[in-house]
One Martini backbone bead per residue (centre of mass of N, CA, C, O) as a GRO file, in nm:
protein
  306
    1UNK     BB    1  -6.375 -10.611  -6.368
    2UNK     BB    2  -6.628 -10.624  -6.298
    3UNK     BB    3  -6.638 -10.522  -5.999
    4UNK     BB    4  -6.518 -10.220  -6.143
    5UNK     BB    5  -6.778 -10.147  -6.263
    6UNK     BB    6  -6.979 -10.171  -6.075
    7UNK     BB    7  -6.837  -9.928  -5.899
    8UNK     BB    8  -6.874  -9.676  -6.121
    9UNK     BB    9  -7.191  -9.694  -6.117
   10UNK     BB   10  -7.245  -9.664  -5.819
   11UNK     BB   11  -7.056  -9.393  -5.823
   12UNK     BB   12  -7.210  -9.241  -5.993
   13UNK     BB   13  -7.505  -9.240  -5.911
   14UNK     BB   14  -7.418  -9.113  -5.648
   15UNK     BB   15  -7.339  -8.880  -5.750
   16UNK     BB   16  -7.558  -8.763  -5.908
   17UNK     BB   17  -7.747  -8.785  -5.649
   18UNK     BB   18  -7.568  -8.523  -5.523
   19UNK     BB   19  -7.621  -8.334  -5.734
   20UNK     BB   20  -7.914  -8.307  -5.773
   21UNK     BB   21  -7.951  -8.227  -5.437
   22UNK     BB   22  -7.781  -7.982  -5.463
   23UNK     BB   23  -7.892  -7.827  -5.733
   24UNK     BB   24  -8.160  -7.786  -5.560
   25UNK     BB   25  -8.099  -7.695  -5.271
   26UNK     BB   26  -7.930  -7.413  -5.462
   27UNK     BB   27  -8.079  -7.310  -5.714
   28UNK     BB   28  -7.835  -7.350  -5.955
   29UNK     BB   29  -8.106  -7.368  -6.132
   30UNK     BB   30  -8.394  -7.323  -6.304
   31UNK     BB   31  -8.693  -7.297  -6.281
   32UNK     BB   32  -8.964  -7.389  -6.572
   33UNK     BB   33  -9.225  -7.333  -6.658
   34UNK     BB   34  -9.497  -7.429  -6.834
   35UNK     BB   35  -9.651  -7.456  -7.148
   36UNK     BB   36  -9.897  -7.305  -7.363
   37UNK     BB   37 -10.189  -7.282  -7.609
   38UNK     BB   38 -10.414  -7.082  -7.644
   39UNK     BB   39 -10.717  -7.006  -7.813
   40UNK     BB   40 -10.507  -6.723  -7.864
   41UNK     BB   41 -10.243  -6.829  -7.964
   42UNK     BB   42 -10.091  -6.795  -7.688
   43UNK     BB   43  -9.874  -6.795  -7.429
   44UNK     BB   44  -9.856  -6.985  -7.166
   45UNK     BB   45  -9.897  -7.085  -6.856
   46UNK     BB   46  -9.949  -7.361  -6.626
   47UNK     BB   47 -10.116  -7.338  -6.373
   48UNK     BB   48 -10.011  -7.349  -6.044
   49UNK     BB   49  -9.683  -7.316  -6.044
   50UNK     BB   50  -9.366  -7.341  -5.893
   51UNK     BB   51  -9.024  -7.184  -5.776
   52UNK     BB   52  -8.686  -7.150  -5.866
   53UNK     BB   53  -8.455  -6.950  -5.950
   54UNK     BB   54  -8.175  -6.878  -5.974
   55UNK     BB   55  -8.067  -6.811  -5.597
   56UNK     BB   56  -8.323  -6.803  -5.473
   57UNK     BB   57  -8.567  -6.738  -5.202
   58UNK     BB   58  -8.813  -6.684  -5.401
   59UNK     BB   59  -9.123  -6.782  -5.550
   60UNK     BB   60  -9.244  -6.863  -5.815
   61UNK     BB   61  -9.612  -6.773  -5.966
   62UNK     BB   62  -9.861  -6.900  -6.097
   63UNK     BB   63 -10.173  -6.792  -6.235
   64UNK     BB   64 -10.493  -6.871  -6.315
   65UNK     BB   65 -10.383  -6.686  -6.606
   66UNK     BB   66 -10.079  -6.796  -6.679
   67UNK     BB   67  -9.904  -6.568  -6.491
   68UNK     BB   68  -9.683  -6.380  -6.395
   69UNK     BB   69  -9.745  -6.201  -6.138
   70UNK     BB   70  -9.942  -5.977  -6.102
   71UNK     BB   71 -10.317  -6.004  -6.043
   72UNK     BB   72 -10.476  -5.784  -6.016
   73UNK     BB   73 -10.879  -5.741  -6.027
   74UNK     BB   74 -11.057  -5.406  -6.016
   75UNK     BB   75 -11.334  -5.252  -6.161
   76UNK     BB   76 -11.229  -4.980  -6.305
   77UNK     BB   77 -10.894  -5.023  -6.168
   78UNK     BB   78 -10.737  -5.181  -6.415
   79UNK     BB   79 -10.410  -5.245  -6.510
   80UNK     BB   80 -10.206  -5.353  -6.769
   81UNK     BB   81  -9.919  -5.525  -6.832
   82UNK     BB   82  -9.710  -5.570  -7.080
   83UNK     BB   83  -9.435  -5.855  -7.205
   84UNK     BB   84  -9.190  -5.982  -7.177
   85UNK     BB   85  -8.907  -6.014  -6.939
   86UNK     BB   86  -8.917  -5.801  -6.803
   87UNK     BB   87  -9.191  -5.836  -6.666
   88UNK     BB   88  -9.159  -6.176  -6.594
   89UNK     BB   89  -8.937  -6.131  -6.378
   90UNK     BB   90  -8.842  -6.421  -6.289
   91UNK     BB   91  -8.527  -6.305  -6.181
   92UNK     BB   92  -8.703  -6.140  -5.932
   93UNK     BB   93  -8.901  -6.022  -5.675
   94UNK     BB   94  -9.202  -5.926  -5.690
   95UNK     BB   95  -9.154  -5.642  -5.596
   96UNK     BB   96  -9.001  -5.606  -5.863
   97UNK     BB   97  -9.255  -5.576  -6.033
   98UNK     BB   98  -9.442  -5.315  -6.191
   99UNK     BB   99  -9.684  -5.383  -6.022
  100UNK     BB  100  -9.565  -5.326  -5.729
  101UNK     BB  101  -9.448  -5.043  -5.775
  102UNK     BB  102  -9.703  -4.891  -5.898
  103UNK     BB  103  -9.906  -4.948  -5.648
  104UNK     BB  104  -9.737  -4.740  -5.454
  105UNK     BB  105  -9.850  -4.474  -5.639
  106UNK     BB  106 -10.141  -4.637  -5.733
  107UNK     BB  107 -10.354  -4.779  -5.440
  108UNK     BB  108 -10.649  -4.747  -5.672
  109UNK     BB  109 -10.500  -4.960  -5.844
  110UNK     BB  110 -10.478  -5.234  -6.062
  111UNK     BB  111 -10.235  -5.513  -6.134
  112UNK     BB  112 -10.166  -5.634  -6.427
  113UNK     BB  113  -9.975  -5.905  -6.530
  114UNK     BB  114  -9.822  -5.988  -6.906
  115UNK     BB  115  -9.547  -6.210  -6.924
  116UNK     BB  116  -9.309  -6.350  -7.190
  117UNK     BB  117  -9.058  -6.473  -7.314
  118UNK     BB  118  -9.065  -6.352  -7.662
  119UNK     BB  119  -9.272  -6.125  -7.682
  120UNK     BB  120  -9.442  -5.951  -7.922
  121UNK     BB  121  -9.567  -5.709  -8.020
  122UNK     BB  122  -9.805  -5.848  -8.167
  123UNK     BB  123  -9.859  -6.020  -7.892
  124UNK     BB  124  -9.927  -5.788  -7.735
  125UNK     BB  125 -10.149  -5.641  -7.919
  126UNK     BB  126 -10.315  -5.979  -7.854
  127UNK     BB  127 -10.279  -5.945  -7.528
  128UNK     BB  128 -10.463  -5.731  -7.508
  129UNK     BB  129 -10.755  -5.793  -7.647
  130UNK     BB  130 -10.776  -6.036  -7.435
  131UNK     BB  131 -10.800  -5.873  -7.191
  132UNK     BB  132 -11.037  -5.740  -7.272
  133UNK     BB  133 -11.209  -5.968  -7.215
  134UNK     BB  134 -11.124  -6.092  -6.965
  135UNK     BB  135 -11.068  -5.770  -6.791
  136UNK     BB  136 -11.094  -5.471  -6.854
  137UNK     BB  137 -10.892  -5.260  -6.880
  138UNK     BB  138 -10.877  -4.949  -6.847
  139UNK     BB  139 -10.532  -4.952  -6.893
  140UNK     BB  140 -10.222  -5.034  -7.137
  141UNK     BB  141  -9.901  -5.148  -7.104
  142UNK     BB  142  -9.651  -5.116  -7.306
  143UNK     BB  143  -9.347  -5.302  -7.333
  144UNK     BB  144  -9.085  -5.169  -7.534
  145UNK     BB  145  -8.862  -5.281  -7.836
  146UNK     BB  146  -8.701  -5.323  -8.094
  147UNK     BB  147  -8.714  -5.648  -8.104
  148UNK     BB  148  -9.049  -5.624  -8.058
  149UNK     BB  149  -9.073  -5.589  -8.366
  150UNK     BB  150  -8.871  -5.761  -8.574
  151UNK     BB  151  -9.023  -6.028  -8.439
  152UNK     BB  152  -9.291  -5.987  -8.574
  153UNK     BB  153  -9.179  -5.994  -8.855
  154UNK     BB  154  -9.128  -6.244  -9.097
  155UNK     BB  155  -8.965  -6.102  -9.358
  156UNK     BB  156  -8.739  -6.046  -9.195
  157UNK     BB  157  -8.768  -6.294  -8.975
  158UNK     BB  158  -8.839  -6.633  -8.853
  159UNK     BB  159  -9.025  -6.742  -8.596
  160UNK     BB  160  -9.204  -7.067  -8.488
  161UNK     BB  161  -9.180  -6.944  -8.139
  162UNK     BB  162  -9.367  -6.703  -8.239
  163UNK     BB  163  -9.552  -6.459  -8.284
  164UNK     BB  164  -9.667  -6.330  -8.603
  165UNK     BB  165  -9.612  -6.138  -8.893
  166UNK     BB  166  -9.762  -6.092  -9.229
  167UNK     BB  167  -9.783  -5.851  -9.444
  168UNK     BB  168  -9.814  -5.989  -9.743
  169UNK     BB  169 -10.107  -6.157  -9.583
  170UNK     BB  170 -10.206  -6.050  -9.308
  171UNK     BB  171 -10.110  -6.269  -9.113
  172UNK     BB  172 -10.110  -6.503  -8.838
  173UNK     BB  173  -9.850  -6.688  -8.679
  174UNK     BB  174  -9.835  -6.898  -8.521
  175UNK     BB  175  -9.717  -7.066  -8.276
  176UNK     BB  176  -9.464  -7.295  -8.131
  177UNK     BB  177  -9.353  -7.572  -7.907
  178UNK     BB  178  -9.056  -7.664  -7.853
  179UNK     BB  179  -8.962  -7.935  -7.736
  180UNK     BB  180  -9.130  -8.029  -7.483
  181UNK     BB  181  -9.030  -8.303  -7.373
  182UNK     BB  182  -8.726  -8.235  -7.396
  183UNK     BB  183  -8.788  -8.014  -7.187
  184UNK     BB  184  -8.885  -8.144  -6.954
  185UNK     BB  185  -8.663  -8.359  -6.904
  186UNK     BB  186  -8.445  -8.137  -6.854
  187UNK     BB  187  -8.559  -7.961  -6.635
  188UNK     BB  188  -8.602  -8.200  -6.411
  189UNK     BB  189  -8.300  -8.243  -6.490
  190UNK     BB  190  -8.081  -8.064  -6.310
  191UNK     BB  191  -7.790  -8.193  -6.420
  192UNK     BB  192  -7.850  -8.172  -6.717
  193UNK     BB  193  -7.911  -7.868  -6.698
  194UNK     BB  194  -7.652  -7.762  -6.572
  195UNK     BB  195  -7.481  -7.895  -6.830
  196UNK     BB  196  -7.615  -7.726  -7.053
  197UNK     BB  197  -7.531  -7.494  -6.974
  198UNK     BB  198  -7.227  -7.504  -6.981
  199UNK     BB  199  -7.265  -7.527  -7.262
  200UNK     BB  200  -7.249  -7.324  -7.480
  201UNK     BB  201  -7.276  -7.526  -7.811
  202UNK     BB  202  -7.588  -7.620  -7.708
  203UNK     BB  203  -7.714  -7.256  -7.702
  204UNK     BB  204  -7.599  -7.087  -7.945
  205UNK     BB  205  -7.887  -7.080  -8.176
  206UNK     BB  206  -8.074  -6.956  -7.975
  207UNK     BB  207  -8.297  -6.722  -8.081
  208UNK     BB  208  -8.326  -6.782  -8.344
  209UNK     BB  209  -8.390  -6.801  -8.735
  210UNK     BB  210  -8.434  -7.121  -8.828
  211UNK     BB  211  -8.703  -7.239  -9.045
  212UNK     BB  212  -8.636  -7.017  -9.258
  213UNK     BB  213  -8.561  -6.843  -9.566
  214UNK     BB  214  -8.666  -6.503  -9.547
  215UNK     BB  215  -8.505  -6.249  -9.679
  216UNK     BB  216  -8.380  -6.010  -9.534
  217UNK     BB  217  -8.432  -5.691  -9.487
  218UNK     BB  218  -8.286  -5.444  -9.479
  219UNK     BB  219  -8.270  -5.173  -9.300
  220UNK     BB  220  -8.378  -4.966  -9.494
  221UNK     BB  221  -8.677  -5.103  -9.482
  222UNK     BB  222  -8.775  -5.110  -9.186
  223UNK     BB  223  -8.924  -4.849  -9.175
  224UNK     BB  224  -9.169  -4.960  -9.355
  225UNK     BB  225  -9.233  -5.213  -9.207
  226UNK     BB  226  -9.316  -5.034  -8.941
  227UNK     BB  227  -9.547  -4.885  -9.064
  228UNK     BB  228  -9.738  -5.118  -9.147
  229UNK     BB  229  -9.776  -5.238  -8.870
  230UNK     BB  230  -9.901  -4.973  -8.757
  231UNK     BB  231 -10.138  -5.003  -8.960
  232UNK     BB  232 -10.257  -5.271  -8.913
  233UNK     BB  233 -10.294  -5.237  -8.567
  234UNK     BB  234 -10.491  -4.958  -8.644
  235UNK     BB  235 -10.721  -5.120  -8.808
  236UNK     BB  236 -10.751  -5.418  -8.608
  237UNK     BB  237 -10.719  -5.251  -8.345
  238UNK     BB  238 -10.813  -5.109  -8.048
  239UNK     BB  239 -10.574  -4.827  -7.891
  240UNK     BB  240 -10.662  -4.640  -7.665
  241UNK     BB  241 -10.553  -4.787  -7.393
  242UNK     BB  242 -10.282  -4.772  -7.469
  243UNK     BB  243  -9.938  -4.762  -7.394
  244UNK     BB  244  -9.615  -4.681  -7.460
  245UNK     BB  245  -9.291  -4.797  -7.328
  246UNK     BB  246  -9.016  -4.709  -7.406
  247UNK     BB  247  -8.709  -4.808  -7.433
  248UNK     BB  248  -8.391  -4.752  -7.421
  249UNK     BB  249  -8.282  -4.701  -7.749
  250UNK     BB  250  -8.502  -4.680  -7.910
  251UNK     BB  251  -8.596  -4.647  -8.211
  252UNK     BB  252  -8.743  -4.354  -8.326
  253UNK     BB  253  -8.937  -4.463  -8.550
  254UNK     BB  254  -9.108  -4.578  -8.342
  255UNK     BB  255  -9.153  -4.296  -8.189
  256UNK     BB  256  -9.295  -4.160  -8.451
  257UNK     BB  257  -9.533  -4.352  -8.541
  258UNK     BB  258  -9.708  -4.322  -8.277
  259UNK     BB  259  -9.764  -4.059  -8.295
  260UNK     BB  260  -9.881  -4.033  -8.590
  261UNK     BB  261 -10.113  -4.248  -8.479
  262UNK     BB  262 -10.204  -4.139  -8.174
  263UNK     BB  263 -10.009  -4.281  -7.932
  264UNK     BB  264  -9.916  -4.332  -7.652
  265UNK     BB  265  -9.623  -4.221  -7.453
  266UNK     BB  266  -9.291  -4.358  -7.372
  267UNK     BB  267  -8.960  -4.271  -7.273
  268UNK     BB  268  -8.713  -4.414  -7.167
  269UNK     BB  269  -8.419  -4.348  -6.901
  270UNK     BB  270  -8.090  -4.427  -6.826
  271UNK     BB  271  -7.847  -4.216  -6.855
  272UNK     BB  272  -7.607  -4.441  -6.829
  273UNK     BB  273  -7.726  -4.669  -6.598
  274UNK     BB  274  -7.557  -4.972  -6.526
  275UNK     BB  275  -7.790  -5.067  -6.260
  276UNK     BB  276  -8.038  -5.165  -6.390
  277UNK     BB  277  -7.861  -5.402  -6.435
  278UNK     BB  278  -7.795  -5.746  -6.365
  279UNK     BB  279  -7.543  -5.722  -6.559
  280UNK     BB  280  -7.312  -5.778  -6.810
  281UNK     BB  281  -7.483  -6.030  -6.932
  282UNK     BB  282  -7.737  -5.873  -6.830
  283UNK     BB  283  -8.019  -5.680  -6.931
  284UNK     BB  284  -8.222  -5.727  -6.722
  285UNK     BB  285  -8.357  -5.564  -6.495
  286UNK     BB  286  -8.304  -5.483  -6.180
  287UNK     BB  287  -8.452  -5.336  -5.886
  288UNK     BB  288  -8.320  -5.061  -5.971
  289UNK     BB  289  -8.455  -5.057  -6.247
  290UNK     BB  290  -8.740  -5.099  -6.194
  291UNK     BB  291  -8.773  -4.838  -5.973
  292UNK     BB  292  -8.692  -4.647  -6.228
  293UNK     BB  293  -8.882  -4.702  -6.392
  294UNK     BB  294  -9.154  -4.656  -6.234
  295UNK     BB  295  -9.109  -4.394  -6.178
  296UNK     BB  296  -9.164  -4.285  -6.472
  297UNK     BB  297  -9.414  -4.439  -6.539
  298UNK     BB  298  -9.565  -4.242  -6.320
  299UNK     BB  299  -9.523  -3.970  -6.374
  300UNK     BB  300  -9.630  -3.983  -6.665
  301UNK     BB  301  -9.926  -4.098  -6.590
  302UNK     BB  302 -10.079  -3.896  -6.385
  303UNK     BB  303 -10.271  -3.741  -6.538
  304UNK     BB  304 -10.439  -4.012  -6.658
  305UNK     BB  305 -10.419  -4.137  -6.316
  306UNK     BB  306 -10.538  -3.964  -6.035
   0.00000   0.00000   0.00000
């Protein structure tokens, strides 16, 4: 009977580090950048780390100002594109990011790309004003859906793992990397984070507000409370060299809104084009979905940046 304990323990340990060597060697699972908070409470990656997303061929890098993707910066000729996962782009290769688009379009200017998964209106907002300090970009592209406005304010749905903003108290709630130990340790353990991705009911609560019950505003509220939002942020940051990019079906009150306020706009249109996307069950922008943004929003701006 011990023999066959025996047999069984060194059979599954051999099984593990086979599985773990294979799902390394064809990068079955991504590798996940490690995140900080920084003094401006935004969260950033730590710099120089690198790896590969599922199934990739190219790696992904961070670069020393803690963001993935492009981040060329040319002084008085230097472009900011800020957004959630659309920009932060870590499921496609480099050429296809935003910045290496439009790059081709204006070969005059460089663009800097601040992208992270999570990144709410309120913190792009914020990580404009920071890059406002840290590279002056002559203007600054902010690409923006309906749900980086509702995940914005507090008083809507709570997430302690977002910045947010209370409108009641006008206060800005820093975010917490939630988990970073038991993430770290699941992250490096491929065949464990494997299984974990394998299990819809592991992962069933994730993007969720649940740190409290925070009365949630009808619909019908949500009008009003996007007024004060972009009231805020007209009264509290200089929004001049900003641009807005609505993705396509962005709800009209947030582009009208920005209108009134006098804020620059694009409003991005797929047409009913279903190639946009990376498929069915993943709405993020495929490379061809890349590059008809990029047209789009090179037209747009032509004006503005001869």
């Amino acid at each position: 009977m011990e023999k066959f304990l025996k047999t069984i323990v060194i059979f599954t340990c051999l099984m593990g580090i086979f599985g773990e060597l294979v799902i390394r060697t064809f990068h079955l699972v991504p590798d996940i950048p490690e995140r900080y908070i920084d003094d401006y409470n935004i969260q950033r990656y730590k710099p120089n780390q690198s790896g590969y997303y599922t199934k990739a061929s190219q790696k992904w890098n961070v670069n020393e100002y803690g963001w993935l993707g492009t981040h060329e910066n040319r002084e008085e000729r230097t472009v900011s594109i800020i957004g959630d996962s659309f920009i932060e782009n870590i499921m496609n290769p480099l050429e296809c990011n935003q910045g290496s688009i439009l790059k081709e379009h204006f070969p005059a200017y460089s663009f800097f790309e601040a992208g992270r998964s999570g990144v709410t209106f309120i913190e792009a907002i914020e990580i404009s004003a920071m890059l406002n300090e840290e590279i002056n970009p002559k203007y600054q592209l902010l690409y923006l859906n309906t749900s980086d406005f509702l995940e914005s304010v507090s008083e809507i749905e709570r997430y302690s793992d977002r910045l947010q903003i209370s409108l009641e108290s006008e206060k800005l709630l820093p975010s917490k990397i939630k988990s970073a130990g038991l993430k770290k340790i699941l992250y490096n353990m491929k065949l464990l984070y494997y299984l974990y991705l394998k299990c819809p009911l592991l992962i069933a609560k994730q993007n969720r507000g649940e740190d409290f019950k925070s009365n949630p505003k009808p619909k019908t509220d949500n009008d009003l409370i996007y007024n004060d939002l972009f009231k805020y942020c007209v009264t509290n940051y200089n929004l001049d060299k900003l641009i807005f990019v609505f993705h396509p079906d962005t709800v009209k009150v947030l582009v009208d809104l920005a209108h009134k306020y006098n804020i620059k706009t694009l409003i991005l249109d797929s047409d009913g084009d279903k190639m946009w996307a990376l498929g069915d069950h993943d709405g993020h922008w495929s490379c061809y979905g890349h590059n008809q943004v990029g047209k789009q929003v090179a037209s747009g701006i032509q004006e503005i940046m001869p």
